[in-house]
Tab-separated table of C-alpha atoms and ligand atoms in Angstrom:
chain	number	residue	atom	x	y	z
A	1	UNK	CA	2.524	28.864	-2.409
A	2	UNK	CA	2.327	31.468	0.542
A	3	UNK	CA	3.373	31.327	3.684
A	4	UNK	CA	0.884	28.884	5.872
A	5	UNK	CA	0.045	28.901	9.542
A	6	UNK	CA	0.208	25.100	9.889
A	7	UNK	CA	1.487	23.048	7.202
A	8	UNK	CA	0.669	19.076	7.915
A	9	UNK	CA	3.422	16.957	5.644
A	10	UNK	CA	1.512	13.847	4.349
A	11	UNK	CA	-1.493	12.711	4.190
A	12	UNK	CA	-2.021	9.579	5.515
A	13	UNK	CA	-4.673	8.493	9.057
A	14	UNK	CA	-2.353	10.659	10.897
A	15	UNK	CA	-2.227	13.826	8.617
A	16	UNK	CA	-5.775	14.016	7.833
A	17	UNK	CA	-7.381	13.201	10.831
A	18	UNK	CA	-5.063	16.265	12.213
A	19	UNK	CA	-6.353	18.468	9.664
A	20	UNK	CA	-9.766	17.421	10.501
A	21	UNK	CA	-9.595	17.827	14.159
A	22	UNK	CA	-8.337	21.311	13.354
A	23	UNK	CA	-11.033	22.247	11.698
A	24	UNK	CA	-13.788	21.152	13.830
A	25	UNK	CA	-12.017	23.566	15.816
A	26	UNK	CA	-12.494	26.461	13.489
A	27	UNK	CA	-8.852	26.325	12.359
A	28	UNK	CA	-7.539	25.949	9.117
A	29	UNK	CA	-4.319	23.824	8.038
A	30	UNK	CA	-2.746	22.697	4.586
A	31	UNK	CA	-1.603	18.829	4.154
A	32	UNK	CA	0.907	18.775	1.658
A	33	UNK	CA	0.712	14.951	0.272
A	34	UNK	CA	3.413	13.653	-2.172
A	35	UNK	CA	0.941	11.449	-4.094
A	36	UNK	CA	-0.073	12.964	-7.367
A	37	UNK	CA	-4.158	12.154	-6.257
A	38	UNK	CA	-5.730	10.546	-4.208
A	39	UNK	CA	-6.517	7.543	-6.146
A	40	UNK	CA	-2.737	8.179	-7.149
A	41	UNK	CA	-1.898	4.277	-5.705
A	42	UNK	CA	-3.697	1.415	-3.983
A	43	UNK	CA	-3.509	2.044	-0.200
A	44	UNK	CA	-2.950	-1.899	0.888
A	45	UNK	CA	-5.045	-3.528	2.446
A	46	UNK	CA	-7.712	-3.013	5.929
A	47	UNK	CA	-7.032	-1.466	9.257
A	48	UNK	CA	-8.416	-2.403	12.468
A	49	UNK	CA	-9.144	0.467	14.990
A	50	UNK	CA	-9.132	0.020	18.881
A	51	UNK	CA	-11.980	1.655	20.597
A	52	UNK	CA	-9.423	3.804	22.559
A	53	UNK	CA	-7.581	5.143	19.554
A	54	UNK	CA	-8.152	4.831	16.013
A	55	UNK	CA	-12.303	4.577	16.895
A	56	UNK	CA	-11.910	7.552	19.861
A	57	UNK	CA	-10.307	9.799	17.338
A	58	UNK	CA	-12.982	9.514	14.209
A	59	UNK	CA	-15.487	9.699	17.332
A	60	UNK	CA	-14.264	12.973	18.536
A	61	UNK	CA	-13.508	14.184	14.372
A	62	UNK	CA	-16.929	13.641	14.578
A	63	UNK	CA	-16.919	11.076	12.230
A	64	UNK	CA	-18.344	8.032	14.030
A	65	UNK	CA	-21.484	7.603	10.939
A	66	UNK	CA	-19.265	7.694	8.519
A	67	UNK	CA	-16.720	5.340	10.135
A	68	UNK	CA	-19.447	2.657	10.977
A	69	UNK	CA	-21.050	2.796	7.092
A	70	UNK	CA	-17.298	1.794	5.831
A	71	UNK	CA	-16.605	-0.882	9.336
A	72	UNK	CA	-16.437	-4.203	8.572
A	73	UNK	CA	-17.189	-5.973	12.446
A	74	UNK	CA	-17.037	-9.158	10.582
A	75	UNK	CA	-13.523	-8.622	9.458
A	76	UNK	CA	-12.196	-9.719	13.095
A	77	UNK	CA	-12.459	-13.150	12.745
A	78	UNK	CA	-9.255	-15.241	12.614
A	79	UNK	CA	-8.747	-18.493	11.872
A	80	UNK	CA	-5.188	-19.499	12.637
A	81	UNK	CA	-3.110	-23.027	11.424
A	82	UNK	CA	-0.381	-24.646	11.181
A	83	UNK	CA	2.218	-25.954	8.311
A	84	UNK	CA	-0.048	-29.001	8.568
A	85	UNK	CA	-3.428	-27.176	8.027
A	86	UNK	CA	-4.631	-28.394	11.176
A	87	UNK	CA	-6.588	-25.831	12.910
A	88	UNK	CA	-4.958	-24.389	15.962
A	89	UNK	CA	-7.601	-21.456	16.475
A	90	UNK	CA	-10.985	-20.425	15.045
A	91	UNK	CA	-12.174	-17.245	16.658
A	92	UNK	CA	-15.473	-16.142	14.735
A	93	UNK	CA	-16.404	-12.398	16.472
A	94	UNK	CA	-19.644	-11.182	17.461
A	95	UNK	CA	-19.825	-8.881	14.716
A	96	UNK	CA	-19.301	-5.893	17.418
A	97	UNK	CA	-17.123	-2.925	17.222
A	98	UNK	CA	-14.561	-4.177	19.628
A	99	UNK	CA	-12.011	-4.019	16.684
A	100	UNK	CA	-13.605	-3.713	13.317
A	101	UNK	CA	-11.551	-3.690	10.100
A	102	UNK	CA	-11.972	-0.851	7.785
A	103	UNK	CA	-10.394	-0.631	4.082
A	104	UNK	CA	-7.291	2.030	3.837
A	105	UNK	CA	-8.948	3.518	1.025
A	106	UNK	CA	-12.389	4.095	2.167
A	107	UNK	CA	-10.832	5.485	5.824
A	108	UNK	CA	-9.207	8.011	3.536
A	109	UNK	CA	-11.943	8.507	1.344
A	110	UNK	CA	-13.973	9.698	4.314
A	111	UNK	CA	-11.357	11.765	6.023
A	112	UNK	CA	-10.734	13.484	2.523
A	113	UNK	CA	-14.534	14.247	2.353
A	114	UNK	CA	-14.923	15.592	5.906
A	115	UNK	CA	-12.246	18.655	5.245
A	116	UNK	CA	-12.670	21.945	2.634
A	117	UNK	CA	-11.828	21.904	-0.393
A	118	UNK	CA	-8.251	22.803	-1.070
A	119	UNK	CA	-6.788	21.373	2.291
A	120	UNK	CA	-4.886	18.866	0.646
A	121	UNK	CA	-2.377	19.820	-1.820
A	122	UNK	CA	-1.477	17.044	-4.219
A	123	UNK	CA	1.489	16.462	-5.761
A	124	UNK	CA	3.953	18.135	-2.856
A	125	UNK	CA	7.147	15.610	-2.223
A	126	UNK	CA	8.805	17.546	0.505
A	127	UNK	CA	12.911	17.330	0.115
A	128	UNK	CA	13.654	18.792	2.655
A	129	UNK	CA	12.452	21.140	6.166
A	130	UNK	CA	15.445	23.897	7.448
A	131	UNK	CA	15.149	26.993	9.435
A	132	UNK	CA	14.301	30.551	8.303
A	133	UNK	CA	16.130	33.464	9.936
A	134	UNK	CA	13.363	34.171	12.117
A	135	UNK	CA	13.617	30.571	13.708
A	136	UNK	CA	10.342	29.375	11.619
A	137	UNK	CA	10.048	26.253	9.470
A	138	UNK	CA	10.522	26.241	5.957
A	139	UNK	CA	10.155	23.545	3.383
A	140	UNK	CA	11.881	22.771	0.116
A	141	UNK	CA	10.157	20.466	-2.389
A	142	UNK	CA	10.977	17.922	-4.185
A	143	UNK	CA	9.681	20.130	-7.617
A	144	UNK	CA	12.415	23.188	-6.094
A	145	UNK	CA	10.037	25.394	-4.950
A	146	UNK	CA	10.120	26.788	-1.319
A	147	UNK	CA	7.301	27.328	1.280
A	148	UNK	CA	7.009	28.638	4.681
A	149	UNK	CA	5.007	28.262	7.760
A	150	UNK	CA	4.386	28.706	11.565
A	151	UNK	CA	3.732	25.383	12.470
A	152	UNK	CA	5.051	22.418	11.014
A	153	UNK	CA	3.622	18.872	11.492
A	154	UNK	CA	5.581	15.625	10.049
A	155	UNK	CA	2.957	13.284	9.400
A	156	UNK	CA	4.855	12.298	6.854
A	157	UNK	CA	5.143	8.115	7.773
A	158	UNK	CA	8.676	6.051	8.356
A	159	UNK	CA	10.752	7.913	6.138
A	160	UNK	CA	9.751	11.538	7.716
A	161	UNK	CA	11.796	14.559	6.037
A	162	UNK	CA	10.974	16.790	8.791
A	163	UNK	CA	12.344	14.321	11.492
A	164	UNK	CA	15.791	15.660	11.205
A	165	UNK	CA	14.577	18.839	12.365
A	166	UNK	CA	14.313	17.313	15.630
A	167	UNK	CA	16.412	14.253	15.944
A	168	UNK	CA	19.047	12.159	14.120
A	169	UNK	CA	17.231	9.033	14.522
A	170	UNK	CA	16.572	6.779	11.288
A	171	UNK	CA	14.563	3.239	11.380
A	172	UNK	CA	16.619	0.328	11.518
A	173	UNK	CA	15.775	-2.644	10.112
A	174	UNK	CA	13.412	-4.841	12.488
A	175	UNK	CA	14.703	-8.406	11.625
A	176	UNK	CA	11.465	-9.026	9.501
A	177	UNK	CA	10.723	-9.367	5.537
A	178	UNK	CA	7.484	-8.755	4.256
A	179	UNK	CA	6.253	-9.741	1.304
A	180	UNK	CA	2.950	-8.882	-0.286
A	181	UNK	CA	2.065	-11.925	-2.960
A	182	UNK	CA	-1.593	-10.694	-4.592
A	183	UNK	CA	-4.763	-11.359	-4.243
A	184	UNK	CA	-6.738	-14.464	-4.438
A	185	UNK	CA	-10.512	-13.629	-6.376
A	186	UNK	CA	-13.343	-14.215	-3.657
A	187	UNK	CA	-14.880	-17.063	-6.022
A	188	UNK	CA	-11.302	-19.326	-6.043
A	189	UNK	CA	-11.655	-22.586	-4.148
A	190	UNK	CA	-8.093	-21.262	-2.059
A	191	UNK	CA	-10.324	-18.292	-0.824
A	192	UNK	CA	-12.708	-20.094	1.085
A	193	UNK	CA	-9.538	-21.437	3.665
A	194	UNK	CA	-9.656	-17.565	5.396
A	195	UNK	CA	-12.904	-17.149	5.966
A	196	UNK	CA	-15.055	-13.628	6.737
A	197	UNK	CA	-11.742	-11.984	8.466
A	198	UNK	CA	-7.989	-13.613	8.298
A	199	UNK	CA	-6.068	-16.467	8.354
A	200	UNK	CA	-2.345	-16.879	9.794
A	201	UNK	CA	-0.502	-20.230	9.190
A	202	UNK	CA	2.727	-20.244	11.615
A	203	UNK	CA	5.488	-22.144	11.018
A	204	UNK	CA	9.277	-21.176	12.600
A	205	UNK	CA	10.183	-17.627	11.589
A	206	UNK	CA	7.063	-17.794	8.882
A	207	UNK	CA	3.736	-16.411	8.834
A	208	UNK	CA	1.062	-16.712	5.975
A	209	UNK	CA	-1.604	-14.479	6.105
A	210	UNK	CA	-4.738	-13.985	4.066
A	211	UNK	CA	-6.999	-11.157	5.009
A	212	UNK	CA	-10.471	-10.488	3.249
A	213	UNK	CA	-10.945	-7.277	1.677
A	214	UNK	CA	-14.625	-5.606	1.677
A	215	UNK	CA	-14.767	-6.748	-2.620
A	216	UNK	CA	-14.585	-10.277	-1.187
A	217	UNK	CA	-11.106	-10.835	-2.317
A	218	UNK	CA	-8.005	-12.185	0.077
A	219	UNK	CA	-4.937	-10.445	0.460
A	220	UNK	CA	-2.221	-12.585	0.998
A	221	UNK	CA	1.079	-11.769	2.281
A	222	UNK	CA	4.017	-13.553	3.761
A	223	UNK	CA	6.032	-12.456	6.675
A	224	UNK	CA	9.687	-14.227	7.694
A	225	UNK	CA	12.459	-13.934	9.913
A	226	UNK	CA	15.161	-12.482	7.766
A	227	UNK	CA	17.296	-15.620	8.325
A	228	UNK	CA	14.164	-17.508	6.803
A	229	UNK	CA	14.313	-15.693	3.850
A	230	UNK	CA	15.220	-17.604	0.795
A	231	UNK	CA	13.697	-19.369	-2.459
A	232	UNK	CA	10.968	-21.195	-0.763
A	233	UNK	CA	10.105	-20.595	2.787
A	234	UNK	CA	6.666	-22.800	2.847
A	235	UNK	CA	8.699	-25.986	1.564
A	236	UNK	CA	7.551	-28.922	3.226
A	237	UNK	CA	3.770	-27.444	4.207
A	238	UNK	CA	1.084	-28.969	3.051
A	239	UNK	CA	-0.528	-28.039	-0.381
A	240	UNK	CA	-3.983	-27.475	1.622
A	241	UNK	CA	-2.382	-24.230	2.995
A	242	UNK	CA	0.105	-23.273	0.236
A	243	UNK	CA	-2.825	-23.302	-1.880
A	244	UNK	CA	-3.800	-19.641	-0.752
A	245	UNK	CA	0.022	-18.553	-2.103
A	246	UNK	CA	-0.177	-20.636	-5.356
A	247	UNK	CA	-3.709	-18.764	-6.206
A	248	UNK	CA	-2.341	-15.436	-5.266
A	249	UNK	CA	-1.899	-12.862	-8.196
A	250	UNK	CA	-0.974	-9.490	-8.640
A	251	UNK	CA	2.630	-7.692	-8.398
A	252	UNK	CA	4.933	-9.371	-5.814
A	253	UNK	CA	6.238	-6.208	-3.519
A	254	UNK	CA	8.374	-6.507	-0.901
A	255	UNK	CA	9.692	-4.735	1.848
A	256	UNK	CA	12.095	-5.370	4.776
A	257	UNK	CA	10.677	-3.601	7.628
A	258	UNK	CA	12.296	-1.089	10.146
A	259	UNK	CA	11.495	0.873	13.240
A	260	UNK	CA	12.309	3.452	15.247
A	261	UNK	CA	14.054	3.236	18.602
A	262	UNK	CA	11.439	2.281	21.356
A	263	UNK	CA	10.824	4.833	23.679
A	264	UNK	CA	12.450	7.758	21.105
A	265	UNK	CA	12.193	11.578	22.419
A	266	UNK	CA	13.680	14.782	21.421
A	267	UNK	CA	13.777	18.108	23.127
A	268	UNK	CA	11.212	20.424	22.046
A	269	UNK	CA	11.982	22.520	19.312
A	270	UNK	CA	9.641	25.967	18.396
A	271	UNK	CA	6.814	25.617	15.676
A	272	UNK	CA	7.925	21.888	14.926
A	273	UNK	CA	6.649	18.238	15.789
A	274	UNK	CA	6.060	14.907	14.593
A	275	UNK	CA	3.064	12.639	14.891
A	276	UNK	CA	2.090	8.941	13.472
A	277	UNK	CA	5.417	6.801	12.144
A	278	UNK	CA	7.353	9.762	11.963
A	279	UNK	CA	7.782	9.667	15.386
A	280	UNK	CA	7.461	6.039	16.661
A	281	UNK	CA	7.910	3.932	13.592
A	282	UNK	CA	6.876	0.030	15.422
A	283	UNK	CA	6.246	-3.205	14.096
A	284	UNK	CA	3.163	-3.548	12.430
A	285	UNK	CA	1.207	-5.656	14.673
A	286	UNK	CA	-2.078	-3.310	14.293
A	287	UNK	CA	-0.706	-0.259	16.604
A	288	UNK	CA	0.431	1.842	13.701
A	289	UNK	CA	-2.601	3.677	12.409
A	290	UNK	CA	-4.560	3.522	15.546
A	291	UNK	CA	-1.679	5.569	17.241
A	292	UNK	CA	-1.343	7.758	14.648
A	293	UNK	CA	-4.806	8.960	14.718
A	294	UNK	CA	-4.960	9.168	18.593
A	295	UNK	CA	-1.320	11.336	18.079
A	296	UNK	CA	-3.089	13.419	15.067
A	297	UNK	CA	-6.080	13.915	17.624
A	298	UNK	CA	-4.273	14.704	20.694
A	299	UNK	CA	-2.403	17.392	19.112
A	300	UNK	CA	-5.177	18.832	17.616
A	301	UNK	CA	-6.711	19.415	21.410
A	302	UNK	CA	-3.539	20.892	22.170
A	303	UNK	CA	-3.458	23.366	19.484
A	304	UNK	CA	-6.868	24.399	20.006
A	305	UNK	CA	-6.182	24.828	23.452
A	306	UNK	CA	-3.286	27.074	23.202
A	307	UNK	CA	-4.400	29.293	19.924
A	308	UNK	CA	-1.919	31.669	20.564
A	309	UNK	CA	1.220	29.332	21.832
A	310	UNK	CA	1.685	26.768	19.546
A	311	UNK	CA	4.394	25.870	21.057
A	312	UNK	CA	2.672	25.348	24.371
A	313	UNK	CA	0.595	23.388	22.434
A	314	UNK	CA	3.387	21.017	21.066
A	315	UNK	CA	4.940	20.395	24.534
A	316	UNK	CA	1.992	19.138	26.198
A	317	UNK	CA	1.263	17.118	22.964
A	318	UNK	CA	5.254	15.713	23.092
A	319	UNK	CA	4.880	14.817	26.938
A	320	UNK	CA	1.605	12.857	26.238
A	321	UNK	CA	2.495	11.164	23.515
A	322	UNK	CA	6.329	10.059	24.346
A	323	UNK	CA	4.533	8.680	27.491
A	324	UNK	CA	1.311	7.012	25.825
A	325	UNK	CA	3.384	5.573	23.033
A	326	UNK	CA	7.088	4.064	24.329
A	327	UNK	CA	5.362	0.630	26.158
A	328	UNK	CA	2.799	0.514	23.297
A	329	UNK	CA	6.044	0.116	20.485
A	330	UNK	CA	7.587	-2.256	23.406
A	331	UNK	CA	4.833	-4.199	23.095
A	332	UNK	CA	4.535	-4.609	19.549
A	333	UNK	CA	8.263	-5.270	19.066
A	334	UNK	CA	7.176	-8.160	21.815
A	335	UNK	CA	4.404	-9.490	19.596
A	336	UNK	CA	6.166	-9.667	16.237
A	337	UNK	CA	9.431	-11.383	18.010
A	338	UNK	CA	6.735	-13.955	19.609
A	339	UNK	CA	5.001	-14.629	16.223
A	340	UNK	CA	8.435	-14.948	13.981
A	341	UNK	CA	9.716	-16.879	16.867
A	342	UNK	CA	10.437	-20.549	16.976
A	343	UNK	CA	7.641	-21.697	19.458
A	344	UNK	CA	4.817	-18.745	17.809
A	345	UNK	CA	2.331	-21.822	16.898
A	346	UNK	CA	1.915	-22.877	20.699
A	347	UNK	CA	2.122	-19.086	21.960
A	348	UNK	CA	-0.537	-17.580	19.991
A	349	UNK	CA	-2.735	-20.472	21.034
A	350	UNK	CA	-1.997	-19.967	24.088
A	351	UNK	CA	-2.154	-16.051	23.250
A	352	UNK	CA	-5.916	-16.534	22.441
A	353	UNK	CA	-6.906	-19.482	24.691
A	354	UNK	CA	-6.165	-16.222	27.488
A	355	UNK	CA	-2.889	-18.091	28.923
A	356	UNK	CA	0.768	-16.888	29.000
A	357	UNK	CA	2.852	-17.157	25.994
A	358	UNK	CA	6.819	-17.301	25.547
A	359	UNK	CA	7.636	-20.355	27.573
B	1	LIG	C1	1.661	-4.618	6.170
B	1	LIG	C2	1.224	-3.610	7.196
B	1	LIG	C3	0.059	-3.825	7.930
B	1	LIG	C4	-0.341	-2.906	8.906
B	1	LIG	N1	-1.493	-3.154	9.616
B	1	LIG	C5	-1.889	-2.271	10.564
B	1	LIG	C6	-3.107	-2.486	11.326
B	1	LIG	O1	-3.845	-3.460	11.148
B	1	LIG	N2	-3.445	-1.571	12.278
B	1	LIG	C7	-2.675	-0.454	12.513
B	1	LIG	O2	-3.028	0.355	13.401
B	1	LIG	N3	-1.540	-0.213	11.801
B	1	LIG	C8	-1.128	-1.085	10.838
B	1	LIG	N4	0.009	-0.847	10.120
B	1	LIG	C9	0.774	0.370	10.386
B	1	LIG	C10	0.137	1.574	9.723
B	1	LIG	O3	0.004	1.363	8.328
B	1	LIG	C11	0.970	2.835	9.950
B	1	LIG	O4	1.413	2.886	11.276
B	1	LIG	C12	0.127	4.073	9.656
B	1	LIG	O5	-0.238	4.100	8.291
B	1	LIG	C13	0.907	5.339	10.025
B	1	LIG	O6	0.134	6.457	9.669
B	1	LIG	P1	0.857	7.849	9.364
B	1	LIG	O7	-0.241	8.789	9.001
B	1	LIG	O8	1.768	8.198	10.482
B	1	LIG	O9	1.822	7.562	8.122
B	1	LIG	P2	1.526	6.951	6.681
B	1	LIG	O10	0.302	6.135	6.663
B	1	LIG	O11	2.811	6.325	6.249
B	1	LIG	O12	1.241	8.230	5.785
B	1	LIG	C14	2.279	9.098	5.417
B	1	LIG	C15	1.801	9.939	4.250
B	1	LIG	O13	2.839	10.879	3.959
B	1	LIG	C16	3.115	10.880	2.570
B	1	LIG	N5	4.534	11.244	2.437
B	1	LIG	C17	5.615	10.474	2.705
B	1	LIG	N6	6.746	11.159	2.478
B	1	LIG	C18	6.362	12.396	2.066
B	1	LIG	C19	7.085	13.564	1.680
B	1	LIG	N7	8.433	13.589	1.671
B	1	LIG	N8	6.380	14.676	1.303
B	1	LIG	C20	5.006	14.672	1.309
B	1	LIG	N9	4.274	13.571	1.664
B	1	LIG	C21	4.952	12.457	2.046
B	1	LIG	C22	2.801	9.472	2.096
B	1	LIG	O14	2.511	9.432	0.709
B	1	LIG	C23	1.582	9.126	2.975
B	1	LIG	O15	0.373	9.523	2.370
B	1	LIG	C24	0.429	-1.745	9.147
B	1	LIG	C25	1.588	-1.512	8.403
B	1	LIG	C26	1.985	-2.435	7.440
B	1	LIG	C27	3.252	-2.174	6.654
C-alpha cells in the first residue's frame, strides 16, 4: 500500500460517515476496516439517531433520502413492564422522525454506497500505529505489512489501536453484563409482547429487552448488574414475560461492557486524532453512534476548512468535541446506573411520565 494522505482506521458510523464528509468536500481518504467484507458479520441490531447528531450528520453527508428510505419512525415505540408483566408504560410514537430506528446494516449499506470505489480497504486489522522519523503516523498490520500517512483518524471503536498514540487510557469495565440471547421469529406468539418498537421489563439490577428488527423479528437481549449475574437472573418473573427469553434462538454472546473515563482529553498531537468510541467509549444508552457520526462530521468541517493545516484542523475538532461530548458520557453513565439500579421500575416511569427520577 502507498503512503496515504488520510488514513481512517475502521469502518464503522464514525469511519464512514468521515470518509463521506470528506469527499463531499472534494477530498479523498482510505478506511482501512478489519472485517474481511462487508457482509463479513451481522452488525447487531437498530440504531436510533437524534435529530442533532446522528440525523444532522447524514443531513449534511447529504444523505437525508437515503437515510429516510431505510428509517423505521415506528421503531420508537416502547412498551415497558415489570417482573409481573404488568404494564408500567406504553408509549406508541407518532411515527415522526424525532428518533427513528434504523438497522446497523442498512446505515452501513448506504454509507458504503455513497463513497468511490476503493475507499474502503477490507481485510486491514491494524496492530499497531508508531511514529516515522519525520514525526508522521505509520501503521503496522495485523498481516505484517507497513503503511504510512499524513493524517491518521482512529475510528477504530472501544478497543482503538491508535489511542495509545495519544493517551494511556483503556476502558474499564462499567459494572454491566450484556448478554445477547437470539431472536424470536416475527410469527411466535412471544413476539407479539414488544410490539412495533421495544420492550424493557425491569426488575433490580435486570433489564429484558426485545427490540423489533425491520424483517419483523425481535432481538432480545438481557442486561444485569454484574452482582446479578448468575444461572438465572429472571427467576421468580412471571412466564408471561420470560416467554420472550424462552422463544429466543440464535448464538448466546456475551459481553461485559466498559468505558472510557468521562470527560477524557489528551494534548494534541501532529497528524493524529480519534473520533467515535475511540475517544469517549460510554454506556450504551443510544449516545454511541449518534456521537460518533456528529464527531466523524465535525472533523470533516474542520479538515476542509484548514486544507493545508491539518493539524489546525484537529485542534479545533479536539476542543469541540472534548466539550460537546464529556456531560453527554456523564449522562449516559447516569442513565444506565438509574436503569440497573434498585428503584429503575418507578424511575423510568417517572422518567417518561416527564417527572424526576432517582428518589
Ligand atoms: C448493545 C448495544 C446497543 C447500542 N445501541 C445504541 C443506540 O441505540 N444508539 C447509539 O447511538 N449507540 C448505540 N450503541 C453504541 C454504538 O454501537 C457505538 O457507540 C458506535 O457503533 C460507535 O461507532 P464507531 O464508528 O466509533 O465505532 P464502531 O461502531 O465500534 O466501529 C469500529 C470499526 O472499526 C473496526 N476495527 C476495530 N478494530 C480495528 C483494527 N484494529 N483495525 C481495523 N479496523 C478495526 C471494526 O471492525 C468496526 O467496523 C450501542 C452499543 C451496544 C453495545
Amino acid at each position: 500500500m502507498t503512503d496515504m494522505r488520510i488514513a481512517i482506521v475502521g469502518g464503522g458510523p464514525g469511519g464512514l460517515v468521515l470518509a463521506r464528509v470528506l469527499h463531499r468536500h472534494g477530498i479523498a481518504a482510505t478506511v482501512l476496516e478489519a472485517d474481511p467484507s462487508p457482509t463479513a458479520r451481522p452488525q447487531g441490531g437498530s440504531l436510533d439517531l437524534h435529530p442533532e447528531s446522528g440525523q444532522r450528520a447524514l443531513r449534511e453527508a447529504g444523505l437525508e433520502r437515503q437515510f429516510r428510505a431505510v428509517a423505521r419512525p415506528e421503531g420508537q415505540d416502547l412498551r415497558i413492564l415489570d417482573p409481573t408483566g404488568a404494564v408500567l408504560v406504553e408509549h406508541t410514537s407518532a411515527d415522526d422522525m424525532a428518533r427513528p430506528e434504523v438497522e446497523r446494516t442498512g446505515l452501513r449499506d448506504l454509507l458504503l454506497d455513497s463513497l468511490p470505489a476503493g475507499t474502503v480497504v477490507w481485510g486491514h486489522r491494524l496492530d499497531r500505529a508508531d511514529t516515522r522519523p519525520d514525526g508522521t503516523p505509520r501503521l503496522t498490520f495485523a498481516d505484517g505489512t507497513t503503511a504510512g500517512c499524513d493524517v491518521l483518524v482512529g475510528a477504530d471503536g472501544a478497543w482503538s489501536r491508535v489511542r495509545p498514540l495519544l493517551t494511556d487510557a483503556v476502558p474499564q469495565p462499567s459494572g454491566k453484563i450484556g448478554i445477547d440471547l437470539g431472536a424470536v421469529a416475527a410469527d411466535h406468539p412471544a413476539a407479539d409482547l414488544v410490539g412495533r418498537g421495544s420492550l424493557w421489563v425491569i426488575g433490580d439490577g435486570v433489564v429484558l429487552s426485545g427490540q423489533r428488527a425491520a424483517d419483523g423479528t425481535v432481538r432480545v437481549h438481557l442486561s444485569l448488574r454484574a452482582d446479578r449475574d448468575g444461572p438465572d437472573p429472571t427467576a421468580g418473573w412471571s412466564s408471561t414475560v420470560t416467554a420472550l427469553a424462552d422463544a429466543a434462538e440464535g448464538p448466546v454472546v456475551r459481553r461485559s461492557h466498559a468505558v472510557l473515563p468521562v470527560g477524557l482529553t489528551w494534548a494534541p498531537q501532529p497528524c493524529v486524532t480519534l473520533l467515535g468510541d475511540a475517544a469517549h467509549l460510554m454506556p450504551s444508552v443510544g449516545e454511541g453512534a449518534n456521537q460518533a457520526m456528529l464527531d466523524a462530521l465535525e472533523l470533516g468541517l474542520a479538515i476542509a476548512a484548514h486544507r493545508t493545516d491539518p493539524d489546525a484542523a484537529i485542534r479545533r475538532y479536539e476542543q469541540e468535541m472534548f466539550a460537546r461530548t464529556a456531560p453527554i458520557a456523564a449522562r449516559c453513565a447516569a442513565v444506565e446506573s438509574m436503569m440497573l439500579g434498585p428503584t429503575a421500575a418507578a424511575d423510568m416511569t417517572r422518567f417518561f411520565a416527564g417527572g424526576p427520577v432517582g428518589s
